[in-house]
Amino acid sequence: LFRSLLREQGFLARVLFAAPQPLPHKQVTMEARAIKPHDDEDLQTYWMLCEKILISPYMGDRNTISDEGRILVKKTEAAEKRHIDYENYIGIEVEENGKYQYIRAYANRTKQYVLRIATIFTLFEGKELIDEVIMMNAIDICVYSLSQWIEYYDKAEKSHSEILLDWLKKQKEIKILKSSINQRAPKLLRNKSNRDAAIENLIDLGFIRIEKIGNSEYVMME
């Protein structure tokens, strides 16, 4: 059950589930019992930090505003180099015989995820720029998440992508309406997010392609 819950999940959900270590035991006392949540100093510090992030309209003079009005947090040169190294690492490991060959779509997404994580770390640390240390910490989380994905992938059980590919091979149609998969395919693929993730992975692996006819999308075997 544990494996089935973690397989095909988003990377951050797995990190939050698997990464934290158990908190050390603290002696229970009458005084500790009497402390209310709003009087806890650690919680007060956390709430103040969250409030500061939420109400701050702009973070640092060295950052910029996009055309959509979003704050773009810049990287230091050292952080940029680390990010480039990570992108190249993923690019190599998703190829044939690479570590992430079978989770190519998920691994490729972490090229952008790592920036989002680094930005969150920068906000919580109150810094103006994503520095090298923050970027490395974000990369560590993404690499850890991918290792967890592989661990719970469990080749003894079929992934959503493999189930979809097997089902497509049994169909007699040359092209299959994408939206019809929700009604016709095995139950696990009737969830839109499962279906779309499986389709994207099979596209990345070169098994299928999407062809648009009018306003409809069709799945085609390669």
PDB file of C-alpha atoms in Angstrom:
ATOM      1  CA  LEU A   1       0.000   0.000   0.000  1.00  0.00           C
ATOM      2  CA  PHE A   2       2.848   2.375   0.869  1.00  0.00           C
ATOM      3  CA  ARG A   3       4.493   1.824  -2.524  1.00  0.00           C
ATOM      4  CA  SER A   4       1.217   2.238  -4.407  1.00  0.00           C
ATOM      5  CA  LEU A   5       0.624   5.569  -2.646  1.00  0.00           C
ATOM      6  CA  LEU A   6       4.047   6.946  -3.550  1.00  0.00           C
ATOM      7  CA  ARG A   7       4.345   5.721  -7.132  1.00  0.00           C
ATOM      8  CA  GLU A   8       3.362   8.290  -9.769  1.00  0.00           C
ATOM      9  CA  GLN A   9       3.182  11.086  -7.154  1.00  0.00           C
ATOM     10  CA  GLY A  10       4.677  14.548  -7.494  1.00  0.00           C
ATOM     11  CA  PHE A  11       8.277  14.911  -6.375  1.00  0.00           C
ATOM     12  CA  LEU A  12       7.574  17.347  -3.549  1.00  0.00           C
ATOM     13  CA  ALA A  13       4.910  15.103  -2.018  1.00  0.00           C
ATOM     14  CA  ARG A  14       7.435  12.265  -1.809  1.00  0.00           C
ATOM     15  CA  VAL A  15      10.106  14.518  -0.307  1.00  0.00           C
ATOM     16  CA  LEU A  16       7.774  15.792   2.377  1.00  0.00           C
ATOM     17  CA  PHE A  17       6.650  12.255   3.129  1.00  0.00           C
ATOM     18  CA  ALA A  18      10.043  10.567   3.167  1.00  0.00           C
ATOM     19  CA  ALA A  19      12.666  13.193   4.030  1.00  0.00           C
ATOM     20  CA  PRO A  20      11.893  14.433   7.563  1.00  0.00           C
ATOM     21  CA  GLN A  21      13.635  12.646  10.403  1.00  0.00           C
ATOM     22  CA  PRO A  22      11.683  11.836  13.596  1.00  0.00           C
ATOM     23  CA  LEU A  23      11.888  14.607  16.161  1.00  0.00           C
ATOM     24  CA  PRO A  24      13.959  13.732  19.250  1.00  0.00           C
ATOM     25  CA  HIS A  25      12.013  13.000  22.406  1.00  0.00           C
ATOM     26  CA  LYS A  26      11.495  15.969  24.699  1.00  0.00           C
ATOM     27  CA  GLN A  27      10.662  15.483  28.322  1.00  0.00           C
ATOM     28  CA  VAL A  28       6.955  16.040  28.908  1.00  0.00           C
ATOM     29  CA  THR A  29       6.277  18.414  31.782  1.00  0.00           C
ATOM     30  CA  MET A  30       3.291  20.204  33.267  1.00  0.00           C
ATOM     31  CA  GLU A  31       4.876  23.519  32.185  1.00  0.00           C
ATOM     32  CA  ALA A  32       5.150  22.336  28.569  1.00  0.00           C
ATOM     33  CA  ARG A  33       1.532  21.173  28.623  1.00  0.00           C
ATOM     34  CA  ALA A  34       0.450  24.637  29.743  1.00  0.00           C
ATOM     35  CA  ILE A  35       2.042  26.383  26.735  1.00  0.00           C
ATOM     36  CA  LYS A  36      -0.551  27.291  24.133  1.00  0.00           C
ATOM     37  CA  PRO A  37       0.367  27.260  20.402  1.00  0.00           C
ATOM     38  CA  HIS A  38       0.176  31.053  20.163  1.00  0.00           C
ATOM     39  CA  ASP A  39       2.699  31.332  23.028  1.00  0.00           C
ATOM     40  CA  ASP A  40       5.279  28.981  21.474  1.00  0.00           C
ATOM     41  CA  GLU A  41       8.352  31.043  20.495  1.00  0.00           C
ATOM     42  CA  ASP A  42       9.300  28.813  17.549  1.00  0.00           C
ATOM     43  CA  LEU A  43       5.784  28.999  16.114  1.00  0.00           C
ATOM     44  CA  GLN A  44       5.689  32.756  16.630  1.00  0.00           C
ATOM     45  CA  THR A  45       8.948  33.122  14.681  1.00  0.00           C
ATOM     46  CA  TYR A  46       7.612  30.948  11.868  1.00  0.00           C
ATOM     47  CA  TRP A  47       4.310  32.843  11.668  1.00  0.00           C
ATOM     48  CA  MET A  48       6.128  36.193  11.610  1.00  0.00           C
ATOM     49  CA  LEU A  49       8.322  35.001   8.759  1.00  0.00           C
ATOM     50  CA  CYS A  50       5.335  33.759   6.759  1.00  0.00           C
ATOM     51  CA  GLU A  51       3.522  37.056   7.331  1.00  0.00           C
ATOM     52  CA  LYS A  52       6.582  39.031   6.229  1.00  0.00           C
ATOM     53  CA  ILE A  53       6.815  37.037   2.994  1.00  0.00           C
ATOM     54  CA  LEU A  54       3.103  37.438   2.271  1.00  0.00           C
ATOM     55  CA  ILE A  55       2.909  41.188   2.804  1.00  0.00           C
ATOM     56  CA  SER A  56       6.242  42.089   1.195  1.00  0.00           C
ATOM     57  CA  PRO A  57       5.381  43.509  -2.260  1.00  0.00           C
ATOM     58  CA  TYR A  58       8.964  43.377  -3.526  1.00  0.00           C
ATOM     59  CA  MET A  59      12.009  41.419  -2.510  1.00  0.00           C
ATOM     60  CA  GLY A  60      15.360  43.096  -2.968  1.00  0.00           C
ATOM     61  CA  ASP A  61      16.497  45.882  -5.278  1.00  0.00           C
ATOM     62  CA  ARG A  62      18.528  43.550  -7.467  1.00  0.00           C
ATOM     63  CA  ASN A  63      15.550  41.509  -8.653  1.00  0.00           C
ATOM     64  CA  THR A  64      13.202  42.404 -11.506  1.00  0.00           C
ATOM     65  CA  ILE A  65       9.502  42.379 -12.335  1.00  0.00           C
ATOM     66  CA  SER A  66       8.241  40.327 -15.290  1.00  0.00           C
ATOM     67  CA  ASP A  67       5.715  41.569 -17.845  1.00  0.00           C
ATOM     68  CA  GLU A  68       3.054  39.629 -15.900  1.00  0.00           C
ATOM     69  CA  GLY A  69       3.953  41.462 -12.705  1.00  0.00           C
ATOM     70  CA  ARG A  70       5.732  38.523 -11.064  1.00  0.00           C
ATOM     71  CA  ILE A  71       8.954  39.007  -9.098  1.00  0.00           C
ATOM     72  CA  LEU A  72      11.905  37.345 -10.820  1.00  0.00           C
ATOM     73  CA  VAL A  73      14.512  36.356  -8.255  1.00  0.00           C
ATOM     74  CA  LYS A  74      17.960  36.448  -9.825  1.00  0.00           C
ATOM     75  CA  LYS A  75      20.814  33.978  -9.343  1.00  0.00           C
ATOM     76  CA  THR A  76      24.424  34.701  -8.532  1.00  0.00           C
ATOM     77  CA  GLU A  77      26.958  33.641 -11.153  1.00  0.00           C
ATOM     78  CA  ALA A  78      28.026  30.684  -8.983  1.00  0.00           C
ATOM     79  CA  ALA A  79      24.383  29.584  -8.591  1.00  0.00           C
ATOM     80  CA  GLU A  80      23.871  29.893 -12.351  1.00  0.00           C
ATOM     81  CA  LYS A  81      26.840  27.587 -12.960  1.00  0.00           C
ATOM     82  CA  ARG A  82      25.426  25.030 -10.513  1.00  0.00           C
ATOM     83  CA  HIS A  83      22.059  25.170 -12.275  1.00  0.00           C
ATOM     84  CA  ILE A  84      23.710  24.641 -15.674  1.00  0.00           C
ATOM     85  CA  ASP A  85      25.646  21.661 -14.279  1.00  0.00           C
ATOM     86  CA  TYR A  86      22.377  20.178 -12.994  1.00  0.00           C
ATOM     87  CA  GLU A  87      20.600  20.653 -16.323  1.00  0.00           C
ATOM     88  CA  ASN A  88      23.470  18.908 -18.129  1.00  0.00           C
ATOM     89  CA  TYR A  89      23.481  16.098 -15.552  1.00  0.00           C
ATOM     90  CA  ILE A  90      19.757  15.471 -16.063  1.00  0.00           C
ATOM     91  CA  GLY A  91      20.171  15.703 -19.845  1.00  0.00           C
ATOM     92  CA  ILE A  92      22.719  12.883 -19.772  1.00  0.00           C
ATOM     93  CA  GLU A  93      20.938  10.659 -17.252  1.00  0.00           C
ATOM     94  CA  VAL A  94      17.581  10.649 -19.104  1.00  0.00           C
ATOM     95  CA  GLU A  95      19.162   9.182 -22.239  1.00  0.00           C
ATOM     96  CA  GLU A  96      19.295   5.449 -22.999  1.00  0.00           C
ATOM     97  CA  ASN A  97      20.988   3.488 -20.190  1.00  0.00           C
ATOM     98  CA  GLY A  98      20.926   6.597 -17.992  1.00  0.00           C
ATOM     99  CA  LYS A  99      19.833   6.545 -14.375  1.00  0.00           C
ATOM    100  CA  TYR A 100      16.552   8.323 -15.177  1.00  0.00           C
ATOM    101  CA  GLN A 101      15.788   6.712 -18.532  1.00  0.00           C
ATOM    102  CA  TYR A 102      12.430   5.320 -17.421  1.00  0.00           C
ATOM    103  CA  ILE A 103      11.307   8.466 -15.613  1.00  0.00           C
ATOM    104  CA  ARG A 104      12.499  10.885 -18.264  1.00  0.00           C
ATOM    105  CA  ALA A 105       9.503  13.225 -18.149  1.00  0.00           C
ATOM    106  CA  TYR A 106       9.666  13.538 -14.374  1.00  0.00           C
ATOM    107  CA  ALA A 107      13.433  14.061 -14.305  1.00  0.00           C
ATOM    108  CA  ASN A 108      13.303  16.740 -17.007  1.00  0.00           C
ATOM    109  CA  ARG A 109      10.715  18.694 -15.018  1.00  0.00           C
ATOM    110  CA  THR A 110      13.162  19.086 -12.132  1.00  0.00           C
ATOM    111  CA  LYS A 111      15.238  21.480 -14.262  1.00  0.00           C
ATOM    112  CA  GLN A 112      12.515  24.020 -13.490  1.00  0.00           C
ATOM    113  CA  TYR A 113      11.457  22.619 -10.116  1.00  0.00           C
ATOM    114  CA  VAL A 114      14.949  23.280  -8.764  1.00  0.00           C
ATOM    115  CA  LEU A 115      14.488  27.003  -9.459  1.00  0.00           C
ATOM    116  CA  ARG A 116      11.156  27.068  -7.647  1.00  0.00           C
ATOM    117  CA  ILE A 117      12.630  25.360  -4.600  1.00  0.00           C
ATOM    118  CA  ALA A 118      15.656  27.666  -4.615  1.00  0.00           C
ATOM    119  CA  THR A 119      13.345  30.695  -4.753  1.00  0.00           C
ATOM    120  CA  ILE A 120      11.370  29.446  -1.743  1.00  0.00           C
ATOM    121  CA  PHE A 121      14.616  28.900   0.188  1.00  0.00           C
ATOM    122  CA  THR A 122      15.759  32.408  -0.733  1.00  0.00           C
ATOM    123  CA  LEU A 123      12.501  33.920   0.519  1.00  0.00           C
ATOM    124  CA  PHE A 124      12.614  32.079   3.827  1.00  0.00           C
ATOM    125  CA  GLU A 125      16.251  33.008   4.393  1.00  0.00           C
ATOM    126  CA  GLY A 126      15.497  36.661   3.656  1.00  0.00           C
ATOM    127  CA  LYS A 127      18.136  36.938   0.935  1.00  0.00           C
ATOM    128  CA  GLU A 128      17.937  38.997  -2.242  1.00  0.00           C
ATOM    129  CA  LEU A 129      19.550  36.506  -4.624  1.00  0.00           C
ATOM    130  CA  ILE A 130      19.672  32.739  -5.098  1.00  0.00           C
ATOM    131  CA  ASP A 131      23.227  31.953  -4.055  1.00  0.00           C
ATOM    132  CA  GLU A 132      25.355  28.863  -4.644  1.00  0.00           C
ATOM    133  CA  VAL A 133      24.539  27.217  -1.297  1.00  0.00           C
ATOM    134  CA  ILE A 134      20.803  27.663  -1.789  1.00  0.00           C
ATOM    135  CA  MET A 135      21.008  26.289  -5.337  1.00  0.00           C
ATOM    136  CA  MET A 136      22.952  23.234  -4.132  1.00  0.00           C
ATOM    137  CA  ASN A 137      20.367  22.601  -1.406  1.00  0.00           C
ATOM    138  CA  ALA A 138      17.574  22.789  -3.993  1.00  0.00           C
ATOM    139  CA  ILE A 139      19.468  20.409  -6.281  1.00  0.00           C
ATOM    140  CA  ASP A 140      19.978  17.983  -3.397  1.00  0.00           C
ATOM    141  CA  ILE A 141      16.210  17.876  -2.807  1.00  0.00           C
ATOM    142  CA  CYS A 142      15.492  17.204  -6.493  1.00  0.00           C
ATOM    143  CA  VAL A 143      18.129  14.463  -6.722  1.00  0.00           C
ATOM    144  CA  TYR A 144      16.800  12.913  -3.512  1.00  0.00           C
ATOM    145  CA  SER A 145      13.270  13.033  -4.879  1.00  0.00           C
ATOM    146  CA  LEU A 146      14.292  11.332  -8.119  1.00  0.00           C
ATOM    147  CA  SER A 147      16.046   8.596  -6.136  1.00  0.00           C
ATOM    148  CA  GLN A 148      12.833   8.102  -4.158  1.00  0.00           C
ATOM    149  CA  TRP A 149      10.858   7.937  -7.402  1.00  0.00           C
ATOM    150  CA  ILE A 150      13.138   5.164  -8.642  1.00  0.00           C
ATOM    151  CA  GLU A 151      12.981   3.330  -5.305  1.00  0.00           C
ATOM    152  CA  TYR A 152       9.186   3.254  -5.325  1.00  0.00           C
ATOM    153  CA  TYR A 153       8.893   2.729  -9.069  1.00  0.00           C
ATOM    154  CA  ASP A 154       9.156  -1.025  -8.380  1.00  0.00           C
ATOM    155  CA  LYS A 155       9.526  -2.770 -11.746  1.00  0.00           C
ATOM    156  CA  ALA A 156       7.613  -5.740 -10.342  1.00  0.00           C
ATOM    157  CA  GLU A 157       4.510  -3.589 -10.733  1.00  0.00           C
ATOM    158  CA  LYS A 158       3.560  -1.739 -13.897  1.00  0.00           C
ATOM    159  CA  SER A 159       3.622   2.043 -13.937  1.00  0.00           C
ATOM    160  CA  HIS A 160       0.788   4.095 -15.394  1.00  0.00           C
ATOM    161  CA  SER A 161       2.876   4.606 -18.532  1.00  0.00           C
ATOM    162  CA  GLU A 162       3.363   0.867 -19.010  1.00  0.00           C
ATOM    163  CA  ILE A 163      -0.343   0.177 -18.418  1.00  0.00           C
ATOM    164  CA  LEU A 164      -1.275   2.816 -21.006  1.00  0.00           C
ATOM    165  CA  LEU A 165       1.208   1.490 -23.563  1.00  0.00           C
ATOM    166  CA  ASP A 166      -0.080  -2.082 -23.166  1.00  0.00           C
ATOM    167  CA  TRP A 167      -3.662  -0.846 -23.569  1.00  0.00           C
ATOM    168  CA  LEU A 168      -2.852   1.209 -26.671  1.00  0.00           C
ATOM    169  CA  LYS A 169      -1.182  -1.775 -28.334  1.00  0.00           C
ATOM    170  CA  LYS A 170      -4.386  -3.797 -27.931  1.00  0.00           C
ATOM    171  CA  GLN A 171      -6.582  -1.182 -29.598  1.00  0.00           C
ATOM    172  CA  LYS A 172      -7.613  -1.633 -33.241  1.00  0.00           C
ATOM    173  CA  GLU A 173      -7.853   2.078 -34.063  1.00  0.00           C
ATOM    174  CA  ILE A 174      -4.995   3.877 -35.803  1.00  0.00           C
ATOM    175  CA  LYS A 175      -5.647   6.934 -33.677  1.00  0.00           C
ATOM    176  CA  ILE A 176      -7.419   7.178 -30.344  1.00  0.00           C
ATOM    177  CA  LEU A 177      -9.233  10.244 -29.088  1.00  0.00           C
ATOM    178  CA  LYS A 178      -7.285  11.434 -26.053  1.00  0.00           C
ATOM    179  CA  SER A 179     -10.390  12.314 -24.044  1.00  0.00           C
ATOM    180  CA  SER A 180     -11.848   8.829 -24.625  1.00  0.00           C
ATOM    181  CA  ILE A 181      -9.042   7.253 -22.606  1.00  0.00           C
ATOM    182  CA  ASN A 182     -10.808   8.473 -19.454  1.00  0.00           C
ATOM    183  CA  GLN A 183     -13.793   6.208 -20.234  1.00  0.00           C
ATOM    184  CA  ARG A 184     -12.187   3.275 -22.045  1.00  0.00           C
ATOM    185  CA  ALA A 185      -8.762   2.673 -20.508  1.00  0.00           C
ATOM    186  CA  PRO A 186      -8.017   0.749 -17.278  1.00  0.00           C
ATOM    187  CA  LYS A 187      -9.348   2.382 -14.115  1.00  0.00           C
ATOM    188  CA  LEU A 188      -5.984   3.827 -12.999  1.00  0.00           C
ATOM    189  CA  LEU A 189      -5.833   5.934 -16.171  1.00  0.00           C
ATOM    190  CA  ARG A 190      -9.301   7.435 -15.819  1.00  0.00           C
ATOM    191  CA  ASN A 191      -7.805  10.055 -13.536  1.00  0.00           C
ATOM    192  CA  LYS A 192      -6.817  12.979 -15.811  1.00  0.00           C
ATOM    193  CA  SER A 193      -3.510  13.691 -14.068  1.00  0.00           C
ATOM    194  CA  ASN A 194      -2.473  10.015 -14.251  1.00  0.00           C
ATOM    195  CA  ARG A 195      -3.468   9.879 -17.908  1.00  0.00           C
ATOM    196  CA  ASP A 196      -1.619  13.051 -18.883  1.00  0.00           C
ATOM    197  CA  ALA A 197       1.549  12.106 -16.985  1.00  0.00           C
ATOM    198  CA  ALA A 198       1.575   8.673 -18.649  1.00  0.00           C
ATOM    199  CA  ILE A 199       1.034  10.209 -22.095  1.00  0.00           C
ATOM    200  CA  GLU A 200       3.832  12.728 -21.569  1.00  0.00           C
ATOM    201  CA  ASN A 201       6.223  10.023 -20.450  1.00  0.00           C
ATOM    202  CA  LEU A 202       5.427   7.832 -23.480  1.00  0.00           C
ATOM    203  CA  ILE A 203       5.916  10.827 -25.785  1.00  0.00           C
ATOM    204  CA  ASP A 204       9.324  11.519 -24.236  1.00  0.00           C
ATOM    205  CA  LEU A 205      10.273   7.854 -24.691  1.00  0.00           C
ATOM    206  CA  GLY A 206       9.200   7.969 -28.352  1.00  0.00           C
ATOM    207  CA  PHE A 207       6.357   5.432 -28.173  1.00  0.00           C
ATOM    208  CA  ILE A 208       3.497   7.776 -29.091  1.00  0.00           C
ATOM    209  CA  ARG A 209       2.745  11.246 -30.406  1.00  0.00           C
ATOM    210  CA  ILE A 210      -0.208  13.622 -30.169  1.00  0.00           C
ATOM    211  CA  GLU A 211      -1.946  14.731 -33.370  1.00  0.00           C
ATOM    212  CA  LYS A 212      -4.448  17.589 -33.275  1.00  0.00           C
ATOM    213  CA  ILE A 213      -7.401  17.378 -35.665  1.00  0.00           C
ATOM    214  CA  GLY A 214      -9.772  20.323 -35.410  1.00  0.00           C
ATOM    215  CA  ASN A 215     -10.300  20.966 -31.717  1.00  0.00           C
ATOM    216  CA  SER A 216      -9.583  17.382 -30.692  1.00  0.00           C
ATOM    217  CA  GLU A 217      -6.313  15.653 -29.732  1.00  0.00           C
ATOM    218  CA  TYR A 218      -5.575  12.088 -30.779  1.00  0.00           C
ATOM    219  CA  VAL A 219      -2.979   9.638 -29.483  1.00  0.00           C
ATOM    220  CA  MET A 220      -0.969   7.978 -32.262  1.00  0.00           C
ATOM    221  CA  MET A 221       1.461   5.090 -31.899  1.00  0.00           C
ATOM    222  CA  GLU A 222       4.923   5.733 -33.379  1.00  0.00           C
TER     223      GLU A 222
END
